[in-house]
Amino acid sequence: MKKIKPLAFYLPQYHPVPENDEWWGKGFTEWTNVAKAKPLFEGHDQPIYPADLGYYDLRLPEVREQQAQMAKDYGVHGFIYYHYWFGNSKQLLERIAKDVLETGKPDFPFCFCWANETWSGIWHGLSEKILAEQVYPDEKDLIAHFEYLLPFFKDDRYIKVDNKPVFIIYDPNHLHEGDPYYISKFRELAKKNGFDDLYIMASNKLRDDLLDYKSLGYNGKISNAFQKAWGPYIEAKEYISHYKYYKNRIKGLIGIKRKKQQQVRMQNAELVVNDLKFEEQNIPTFPCILPNWDNTPRSGYRGIILDNNSPALFEKQIEKAVEYLEDKKYPEPFLIIKSWNEWAEGNILEPDRKNGFAYLETLKKTLHKHDINE
């Protein structure tokens, strides 16, 4: 088997932009939600604090260099930058990718995931006002979109399968309903510009068996197995830890009435990871693993928490992904990690003050054990 290549989703939101200033207040970034987070119940581990990199500003090239070096040191092959093209040449948060392209730094592989979805206020747990609508207006805009991407595709750092730039579509259903020929037209443009083709992957947003991704023009699918395993537990009753259960019982026995308060959905990560199973569809299906999750900084009581996360459970996910990939003859054995730095969703590989480098060390140690990431 070829050397496994872990790719981590990367959020480029950590710098002010005029739109966020207008919608959420001057200087808003993802850190605003992270820093203002509060515990929603006794024992809730919020706020979480960044460790070595601090509350960074991604406009600083030194920060981007530090991130890339850190990722490289611990076995991450490359970043998947979220890319926001809403149609009619409207973009958001494109500054970081632009700087990476123009400066040639950091010298670290990357590709794009086109986050083709409408932004509403609920994106940050607030009002449901439409902020930026995702549309697919016409072929002129499609060509403009490809021409914007072309210099990135041509960059030596851009991740390719053979001579095919990797391009991930966040919501295949939305794209197909908006323009069913978008992918085939993109492929034509790629071939006209010197590539053998594009290697187009569907993200993990939709179920692996929801659509016939192959017939829609996809080369690969990022596995939805984690969400599939998690689904039944999200639907079930709230998970209550042993500590909380016995504390409530003791309070009841001594006559202390529990205060009624809003509940946040909380599930036991161990149960989810135990049920995690990667399954191949009719196209290469790449395993996707999730180190942690708590999106209450964005969504408050509407958020969901994976409780009892640990590096040990992350190791178990990596082991399952490695075992799944061992007998697959994929052109590249990608292992997708969600995510490098989605701090307001409590979904991070970057070091935080509580765990330090534990998750990164687990990734490096586990891959090294299998001698597949030397």
PDB file of N, CA and C in Angstrom, residues 136-214:
ATOM      1  N   TYR A 136     -25.801  29.481  -8.873  1.00  0.00           N
ATOM      2  CA  TYR A 136     -25.030  29.045 -10.036  1.00  0.00           C
ATOM      3  C   TYR A 136     -25.653  29.739 -11.248  1.00  0.00           C
ATOM      4  N   PRO A 137     -25.295  31.005 -11.474  1.00  0.00           N
ATOM      5  CA  PRO A 137     -26.063  31.843 -12.393  1.00  0.00           C
ATOM      6  C   PRO A 137     -25.975  31.478 -13.868  1.00  0.00           C
ATOM      7  N   ASP A 138     -24.760  31.236 -14.387  1.00  0.00           N
ATOM      8  CA  ASP A 138     -24.631  31.010 -15.823  1.00  0.00           C
ATOM      9  C   ASP A 138     -23.226  30.481 -16.128  1.00  0.00           C
ATOM     10  N   GLU A 139     -22.992  30.151 -17.392  1.00  0.00           N
ATOM     11  CA  GLU A 139     -21.702  29.596 -17.784  1.00  0.00           C
ATOM     12  C   GLU A 139     -20.585  30.630 -17.662  1.00  0.00           C
ATOM     13  N   LYS A 140     -20.926  31.883 -17.849  1.00  0.00           N
ATOM     14  CA  LYS A 140     -19.918  32.944 -17.711  1.00  0.00           C
ATOM     15  C   LYS A 140     -19.328  32.926 -16.301  1.00  0.00           C
ATOM     16  N   ASP A 141     -20.189  32.765 -15.307  1.00  0.00           N
ATOM     17  CA  ASP A 141     -19.708  32.730 -13.927  1.00  0.00           C
ATOM     18  C   ASP A 141     -18.908  31.450 -13.674  1.00  0.00           C
ATOM     19  N   LEU A 142     -19.338  30.345 -14.247  1.00  0.00           N
ATOM     20  CA  LEU A 142     -18.605  29.091 -14.107  1.00  0.00           C
ATOM     21  C   LEU A 142     -17.179  29.235 -14.648  1.00  0.00           C
ATOM     22  N   ILE A 143     -17.058  29.865 -15.821  1.00  0.00           N
ATOM     23  CA  ILE A 143     -15.736  30.075 -16.419  1.00  0.00           C
ATOM     24  C   ILE A 143     -14.892  30.986 -15.530  1.00  0.00           C
ATOM     25  N   ALA A 144     -15.524  32.035 -14.989  1.00  0.00           N
ATOM     26  CA  ALA A 144     -14.803  32.940 -14.084  1.00  0.00           C
ATOM     27  C   ALA A 144     -14.322  32.189 -12.845  1.00  0.00           C
ATOM     28  N   HIS A 145     -15.145  31.290 -12.362  1.00  0.00           N
ATOM     29  CA  HIS A 145     -14.776  30.482 -11.199  1.00  0.00           C
ATOM     30  C   HIS A 145     -13.549  29.621 -11.526  1.00  0.00           C
ATOM     31  N   PHE A 146     -13.582  28.950 -12.680  1.00  0.00           N
ATOM     32  CA  PHE A 146     -12.446  28.100 -13.055  1.00  0.00           C
ATOM     33  C   PHE A 146     -11.187  28.936 -13.255  1.00  0.00           C
ATOM     34  N   GLU A 147     -11.325  30.066 -13.887  1.00  0.00           N
ATOM     35  CA  GLU A 147     -10.151  30.915 -14.136  1.00  0.00           C
ATOM     36  C   GLU A 147      -9.547  31.422 -12.833  1.00  0.00           C
ATOM     37  N   TYR A 148     -10.380  31.645 -11.841  1.00  0.00           N
ATOM     38  CA  TYR A 148      -9.860  32.011 -10.522  1.00  0.00           C
ATOM     39  C   TYR A 148      -9.045  30.852  -9.939  1.00  0.00           C
ATOM     40  N   LEU A 149      -9.560  29.633 -10.088  1.00  0.00           N
ATOM     41  CA  LEU A 149      -8.913  28.463  -9.504  1.00  0.00           C
ATOM     42  C   LEU A 149      -7.655  28.031 -10.257  1.00  0.00           C
ATOM     43  N   LEU A 150      -7.569  28.343 -11.550  1.00  0.00           N
ATOM     44  CA  LEU A 150      -6.509  27.820 -12.405  1.00  0.00           C
ATOM     45  C   LEU A 150      -5.095  28.086 -11.880  1.00  0.00           C
ATOM     46  N   PRO A 151      -4.762  29.296 -11.427  1.00  0.00           N
ATOM     47  CA  PRO A 151      -3.397  29.502 -10.911  1.00  0.00           C
ATOM     48  C   PRO A 151      -3.079  28.619  -9.702  1.00  0.00           C
ATOM     49  N   PHE A 152      -4.095  28.323  -8.892  1.00  0.00           N
ATOM     50  CA  PHE A 152      -3.888  27.412  -7.766  1.00  0.00           C
ATOM     51  C   PHE A 152      -3.635  25.996  -8.280  1.00  0.00           C
ATOM     52  N   PHE A 153      -4.470  25.547  -9.234  1.00  0.00           N
ATOM     53  CA  PHE A 153      -4.295  24.207  -9.791  1.00  0.00           C
ATOM     54  C   PHE A 153      -2.899  24.025 -10.383  1.00  0.00           C
ATOM     55  N   LYS A 154      -2.365  25.082 -10.984  1.00  0.00           N
ATOM     56  CA  LYS A 154      -1.046  25.010 -11.618  1.00  0.00           C
ATOM     57  C   LYS A 154       0.106  25.056 -10.619  1.00  0.00           C
ATOM     58  N   ASP A 155      -0.168  25.458  -9.404  1.00  0.00           N
ATOM     59  CA  ASP A 155       0.877  25.561  -8.389  1.00  0.00           C
ATOM     60  C   ASP A 155       1.408  24.170  -8.043  1.00  0.00           C
ATOM     61  N   ASP A 156       2.723  24.057  -7.891  1.00  0.00           N
ATOM     62  CA  ASP A 156       3.340  22.763  -7.594  1.00  0.00           C
ATOM     63  C   ASP A 156       2.867  22.179  -6.260  1.00  0.00           C
ATOM     64  N   ARG A 157       2.446  23.041  -5.348  1.00  0.00           N
ATOM     65  CA  ARG A 157       2.002  22.563  -4.038  1.00  0.00           C
ATOM     66  C   ARG A 157       0.585  22.002  -4.075  1.00  0.00           C
ATOM     67  N   TYR A 158      -0.171  22.337  -5.127  1.00  0.00           N
ATOM     68  CA  TYR A 158      -1.566  21.913  -5.171  1.00  0.00           C
ATOM     69  C   TYR A 158      -1.633  20.387  -5.293  1.00  0.00           C
ATOM     70  N   ILE A 159      -2.455  19.759  -4.462  1.00  0.00           N
ATOM     71  CA  ILE A 159      -2.531  18.296  -4.408  1.00  0.00           C
ATOM     72  C   ILE A 159      -3.206  17.767  -5.670  1.00  0.00           C
ATOM     73  N   LYS A 160      -2.542  16.811  -6.292  1.00  0.00           N
ATOM     74  CA  LYS A 160      -3.055  16.224  -7.534  1.00  0.00           C
ATOM     75  C   LYS A 160      -3.003  14.704  -7.445  1.00  0.00           C
ATOM     76  N   VAL A 161      -3.896  14.064  -8.157  1.00  0.00           N
ATOM     77  CA  VAL A 161      -3.844  12.625  -8.369  1.00  0.00           C
ATOM     78  C   VAL A 161      -3.394  12.437  -9.810  1.00  0.00           C
ATOM     79  N   ASP A 162      -2.170  11.967 -10.001  1.00  0.00           N
ATOM     80  CA  ASP A 162      -1.537  11.983 -11.316  1.00  0.00           C
ATOM     81  C   ASP A 162      -1.501  13.446 -11.778  1.00  0.00           C
ATOM     82  N   ASN A 163      -2.064  13.748 -12.911  1.00  0.00           N
ATOM     83  CA  ASN A 163      -2.068  15.140 -13.383  1.00  0.00           C
ATOM     84  C   ASN A 163      -3.480  15.724 -13.286  1.00  0.00           C
ATOM     85  N   LYS A 164      -4.142  15.394 -12.162  1.00  0.00           N
ATOM     86  CA  LYS A 164      -5.525  15.833 -11.966  1.00  0.00           C
ATOM     87  C   LYS A 164      -5.648  16.554 -10.631  1.00  0.00           C
ATOM     88  N   PRO A 165      -5.833  17.874 -10.624  1.00  0.00           N
ATOM     89  CA  PRO A 165      -6.007  18.597  -9.363  1.00  0.00           C
ATOM     90  C   PRO A 165      -7.214  18.086  -8.581  1.00  0.00           C
ATOM     91  N   VAL A 166      -7.019  17.910  -7.279  1.00  0.00           N
ATOM     92  CA  VAL A 166      -8.098  17.462  -6.402  1.00  0.00           C
ATOM     93  C   VAL A 166      -9.005  18.650  -6.075  1.00  0.00           C
ATOM     94  N   PHE A 167     -10.290  18.475  -6.298  1.00  0.00           N
ATOM     95  CA  PHE A 167     -11.258  19.532  -5.994  1.00  0.00           C
ATOM     96  C   PHE A 167     -12.454  18.879  -5.310  1.00  0.00           C
ATOM     97  N   ILE A 168     -12.760  19.336  -4.099  1.00  0.00           N
ATOM     98  CA  ILE A 168     -13.811  18.732  -3.281  1.00  0.00           C
ATOM     99  C   ILE A 168     -15.062  19.608  -3.320  1.00  0.00           C
ATOM    100  N   ILE A 169     -16.210  18.986  -3.501  1.00  0.00           N
ATOM    101  CA  ILE A 169     -17.492  19.685  -3.498  1.00  0.00           C
ATOM    102  C   ILE A 169     -18.178  19.396  -2.171  1.00  0.00           C
ATOM    103  N   TYR A 170     -18.473  20.433  -1.426  1.00  0.00           N
ATOM    104  CA  TYR A 170     -19.070  20.256  -0.099  1.00  0.00           C
ATOM    105  C   TYR A 170     -20.466  19.650  -0.179  1.00  0.00           C
ATOM    106  N   ASP A 171     -21.320  20.199  -1.050  1.00  0.00           N
ATOM    107  CA  ASP A 171     -22.709  19.723  -1.149  1.00  0.00           C
ATOM    108  C   ASP A 171     -23.029  19.326  -2.590  1.00  0.00           C
ATOM    109  N   PRO A 172     -22.797  18.071  -2.964  1.00  0.00           N
ATOM    110  CA  PRO A 172     -23.061  17.623  -4.332  1.00  0.00           C
ATOM    111  C   PRO A 172     -24.520  17.787  -4.749  1.00  0.00           C
ATOM    112  N   ASN A 173     -25.436  17.602  -3.815  1.00  0.00           N
ATOM    113  CA  ASN A 173     -26.855  17.720  -4.140  1.00  0.00           C
ATOM    114  C   ASN A 173     -27.215  19.146  -4.534  1.00  0.00           C
ATOM    115  N   HIS A 174     -26.704  20.106  -3.780  1.00  0.00           N
ATOM    116  CA  HIS A 174     -26.973  21.519  -4.058  1.00  0.00           C
ATOM    117  C   HIS A 174     -26.417  21.906  -5.418  1.00  0.00           C
ATOM    118  N   LEU A 175     -25.205  21.438  -5.713  1.00  0.00           N
ATOM    119  CA  LEU A 175     -24.582  21.752  -6.996  1.00  0.00           C
ATOM    120  C   LEU A 175     -25.370  21.130  -8.146  1.00  0.00           C
ATOM    121  N   HIS A 176     -25.757  19.873  -7.989  1.00  0.00           N
ATOM    122  CA  HIS A 176     -26.469  19.181  -9.062  1.00  0.00           C
ATOM    123  C   HIS A 176     -27.816  19.853  -9.345  1.00  0.00           C
ATOM    124  N   GLU A 177     -28.502  20.241  -8.302  1.00  0.00           N
ATOM    125  CA  GLU A 177     -29.793  20.913  -8.498  1.00  0.00           C
ATOM    126  C   GLU A 177     -29.614  22.308  -9.095  1.00  0.00           C
ATOM    127  N   GLY A 178     -28.488  22.948  -8.760  1.00  0.00           N
ATOM    128  CA  GLY A 178     -28.235  24.296  -9.279  1.00  0.00           C
ATOM    129  C   GLY A 178     -27.743  24.300 -10.711  1.00  0.00           C
ATOM    130  N   ASP A 179     -26.872  23.347 -11.052  1.00  0.00           N
ATOM    131  CA  ASP A 179     -26.338  23.229 -12.418  1.00  0.00           C
ATOM    132  C   ASP A 179     -25.806  21.814 -12.593  1.00  0.00           C
ATOM    133  N   PRO A 180     -26.593  20.895 -13.170  1.00  0.00           N
ATOM    134  CA  PRO A 180     -26.174  19.489 -13.290  1.00  0.00           C
ATOM    135  C   PRO A 180     -24.971  19.273 -14.190  1.00  0.00           C
ATOM    136  N   TYR A 181     -24.564  20.280 -14.958  1.00  0.00           N
ATOM    137  CA  TYR A 181     -23.438  20.129 -15.890  1.00  0.00           C
ATOM    138  C   TYR A 181     -22.172  20.832 -15.399  1.00  0.00           C
ATOM    139  N   TYR A 182     -22.214  21.361 -14.174  1.00  0.00           N
ATOM    140  CA  TYR A 182     -21.079  22.129 -13.651  1.00  0.00           C
ATOM    141  C   TYR A 182     -19.790  21.317 -13.690  1.00  0.00           C
ATOM    142  N   ILE A 183     -19.855  20.083 -13.212  1.00  0.00           N
ATOM    143  CA  ILE A 183     -18.649  19.256 -13.121  1.00  0.00           C
ATOM    144  C   ILE A 183     -18.094  18.929 -14.505  1.00  0.00           C
ATOM    145  N   SER A 184     -18.955  18.530 -15.426  1.00  0.00           N
ATOM    146  CA  SER A 184     -18.470  18.170 -16.764  1.00  0.00           C
ATOM    147  C   SER A 184     -17.851  19.379 -17.459  1.00  0.00           C
ATOM    148  N   LYS A 185     -18.406  20.563 -17.236  1.00  0.00           N
ATOM    149  CA  LYS A 185     -17.839  21.779 -17.833  1.00  0.00           C
ATOM    150  C   LYS A 185     -16.487  22.114 -17.185  1.00  0.00           C
ATOM    151  N   PHE A 186     -16.379  21.911 -15.885  1.00  0.00           N
ATOM    152  CA  PHE A 186     -15.110  22.129 -15.200  1.00  0.00           C
ATOM    153  C   PHE A 186     -14.039  21.184 -15.747  1.00  0.00           C
ATOM    154  N   ARG A 187     -14.422  19.950 -15.982  1.00  0.00           N
ATOM    155  CA  ARG A 187     -13.474  18.973 -16.507  1.00  0.00           C
ATOM    156  C   ARG A 187     -12.973  19.393 -17.895  1.00  0.00           C
ATOM    157  N   GLU A 188     -13.884  19.867 -18.728  1.00  0.00           N
ATOM    158  CA  GLU A 188     -13.500  20.323 -20.071  1.00  0.00           C
ATOM    159  C   GLU A 188     -12.482  21.448 -19.984  1.00  0.00           C
ATOM    160  N   LEU A 189     -12.725  22.390 -19.082  1.00  0.00           N
ATOM    161  CA  LEU A 189     -11.818  23.522 -18.920  1.00  0.00           C
ATOM    162  C   LEU A 189     -10.452  23.061 -18.412  1.00  0.00           C
ATOM    163  N   ALA A 190     -10.436  22.078 -17.517  1.00  0.00           N
ATOM    164  CA  ALA A 190      -9.168  21.558 -17.003  1.00  0.00           C
ATOM    165  C   ALA A 190      -8.340  20.943 -18.128  1.00  0.00           C
ATOM    166  N   LYS A 191      -8.990  20.154 -18.983  1.00  0.00           N
ATOM    167  CA  LYS A 191      -8.277  19.503 -20.089  1.00  0.00           C
ATOM    168  C   LYS A 191      -7.774  20.530 -21.102  1.00  0.00           C
ATOM    169  N   LYS A 192      -8.542  21.587 -21.312  1.00  0.00           N
ATOM    170  CA  LYS A 192      -8.113  22.639 -22.238  1.00  0.00           C
ATOM    171  C   LYS A 192      -6.899  23.400 -21.689  1.00  0.00           C
ATOM    172  N   ASN A 193      -6.687  23.298 -20.369  1.00  0.00           N
ATOM    173  CA  ASN A 193      -5.594  24.032 -19.739  1.00  0.00           C
ATOM    174  C   ASN A 193      -4.445  23.134 -19.308  1.00  0.00           C
ATOM    175  N   GLY A 194      -4.312  21.982 -19.961  1.00  0.00           N
ATOM    176  CA  GLY A 194      -3.121  21.180 -19.793  1.00  0.00           C
ATOM    177  C   GLY A 194      -3.170  20.072 -18.768  1.00  0.00           C
ATOM    178  N   PHE A 195      -4.310  19.897 -18.091  1.00  0.00           N
ATOM    179  CA  PHE A 195      -4.416  18.811 -17.124  1.00  0.00           C
ATOM    180  C   PHE A 195      -5.049  17.587 -17.780  1.00  0.00           C
ATOM    181  N   ASP A 196      -4.767  16.428 -17.234  1.00  0.00           N
ATOM    182  CA  ASP A 196      -5.407  15.219 -17.744  1.00  0.00           C
ATOM    183  C   ASP A 196      -6.897  15.230 -17.431  1.00  0.00           C
ATOM    184  N   ASP A 197      -7.257  15.879 -16.324  1.00  0.00           N
ATOM    185  CA  ASP A 197      -8.646  15.941 -15.870  1.00  0.00           C
ATOM    186  C   ASP A 197      -8.636  16.629 -14.510  1.00  0.00           C
ATOM    187  N   LEU A 198      -9.742  16.581 -13.810  1.00  0.00           N
ATOM    188  CA  LEU A 198      -9.812  16.936 -12.400  1.00  0.00           C
ATOM    189  C   LEU A 198     -10.116  15.669 -11.615  1.00  0.00           C
ATOM    190  N   TYR A 199      -9.651  15.624 -10.359  1.00  0.00           N
ATOM    191  CA  TYR A 199     -10.039  14.542  -9.458  1.00  0.00           C
ATOM    192  C   TYR A 199     -11.038  15.145  -8.479  1.00  0.00           C
ATOM    193  N   ILE A 200     -12.320  14.925  -8.762  1.00  0.00           N
ATOM    194  CA  ILE A 200     -13.383  15.603  -8.015  1.00  0.00           C
ATOM    195  C   ILE A 200     -13.959  14.669  -6.968  1.00  0.00           C
ATOM    196  N   MET A 201     -13.968  15.155  -5.738  1.00  0.00           N
ATOM    197  CA  MET A 201     -14.462  14.367  -4.615  1.00  0.00           C
ATOM    198  C   MET A 201     -15.674  15.037  -3.984  1.00  0.00           C
ATOM    199  N   ALA A 202     -16.626  14.205  -3.584  1.00  0.00           N
ATOM    200  CA  ALA A 202     -17.757  14.680  -2.787  1.00  0.00           C
ATOM    201  C   ALA A 202     -17.333  14.684  -1.325  1.00  0.00           C
ATOM    202  N   SER A 203     -17.738  15.701  -0.588  1.00  0.00           N
ATOM    203  CA  SER A 203     -17.327  15.793   0.811  1.00  0.00           C
ATOM    204  C   SER A 203     -18.116  14.806   1.673  1.00  0.00           C
ATOM    205  N   ASN A 204     -17.929  14.914   2.972  1.00  0.00           N
ATOM    206  CA  ASN A 204     -18.613  14.035   3.918  1.00  0.00           C
ATOM    207  C   ASN A 204     -19.968  14.574   4.351  1.00  0.00           C
ATOM    208  N   LYS A 205     -20.447  15.661   3.762  1.00  0.00           N
ATOM    209  CA  LYS A 205     -21.715  16.255   4.200  1.00  0.00           C
ATOM    210  C   LYS A 205     -22.885  15.294   4.030  1.00  0.00           C
ATOM    211  N   LEU A 206     -22.965  14.625   2.872  1.00  0.00           N
ATOM    212  CA  LEU A 206     -24.094  13.761   2.566  1.00  0.00           C
ATOM    213  C   LEU A 206     -23.741  12.295   2.818  1.00  0.00           C
ATOM    214  N   ARG A 207     -24.766  11.492   3.057  1.00  0.00           N
ATOM    215  CA  ARG A 207     -24.555  10.052   3.242  1.00  0.00           C
ATOM    216  C   ARG A 207     -23.838   9.447   2.043  1.00  0.00           C
ATOM    217  N   ASP A 208     -23.053   8.435   2.296  1.00  0.00           N
ATOM    218  CA  ASP A 208     -22.297   7.799   1.220  1.00  0.00           C
ATOM    219  C   ASP A 208     -23.202   7.120   0.202  1.00  0.00           C
ATOM    220  N   ASP A 209     -24.376   6.690   0.638  1.00  0.00           N
ATOM    221  CA  ASP A 209     -25.289   5.985  -0.258  1.00  0.00           C
ATOM    222  C   ASP A 209     -26.478   6.838  -0.702  1.00  0.00           C
ATOM    223  N   LEU A 210     -26.414   8.139  -0.441  1.00  0.00           N
ATOM    224  CA  LEU A 210     -27.562   8.994  -0.761  1.00  0.00           C
ATOM    225  C   LEU A 210     -27.718   9.203  -2.258  1.00  0.00           C
ATOM    226  N   LEU A 211     -26.588   9.395  -2.957  1.00  0.00           N
ATOM    227  CA  LEU A 211     -26.595   9.668  -4.389  1.00  0.00           C
ATOM    228  C   LEU A 211     -25.690   8.680  -5.110  1.00  0.00           C
ATOM    229  N   ASP A 212     -25.899   8.543  -6.404  1.00  0.00           N
ATOM    230  CA  ASP A 212     -24.957   7.786  -7.226  1.00  0.00           C
ATOM    231  C   ASP A 212     -23.874   8.774  -7.663  1.00  0.00           C
ATOM    232  N   TYR A 213     -22.873   8.940  -6.796  1.00  0.00           N
ATOM    233  CA  TYR A 213     -21.853   9.953  -7.030  1.00  0.00           C
ATOM    234  C   TYR A 213     -21.074   9.688  -8.313  1.00  0.00           C
ATOM    235  N   LYS A 214     -20.883   8.436  -8.630  1.00  0.00           N
ATOM    236  CA  LYS A 214     -20.150   8.093  -9.851  1.00  0.00           C
ATOM    237  C   LYS A 214     -20.871   8.633 -11.081  1.00  0.00           C
TER     238      LYS A 214
END
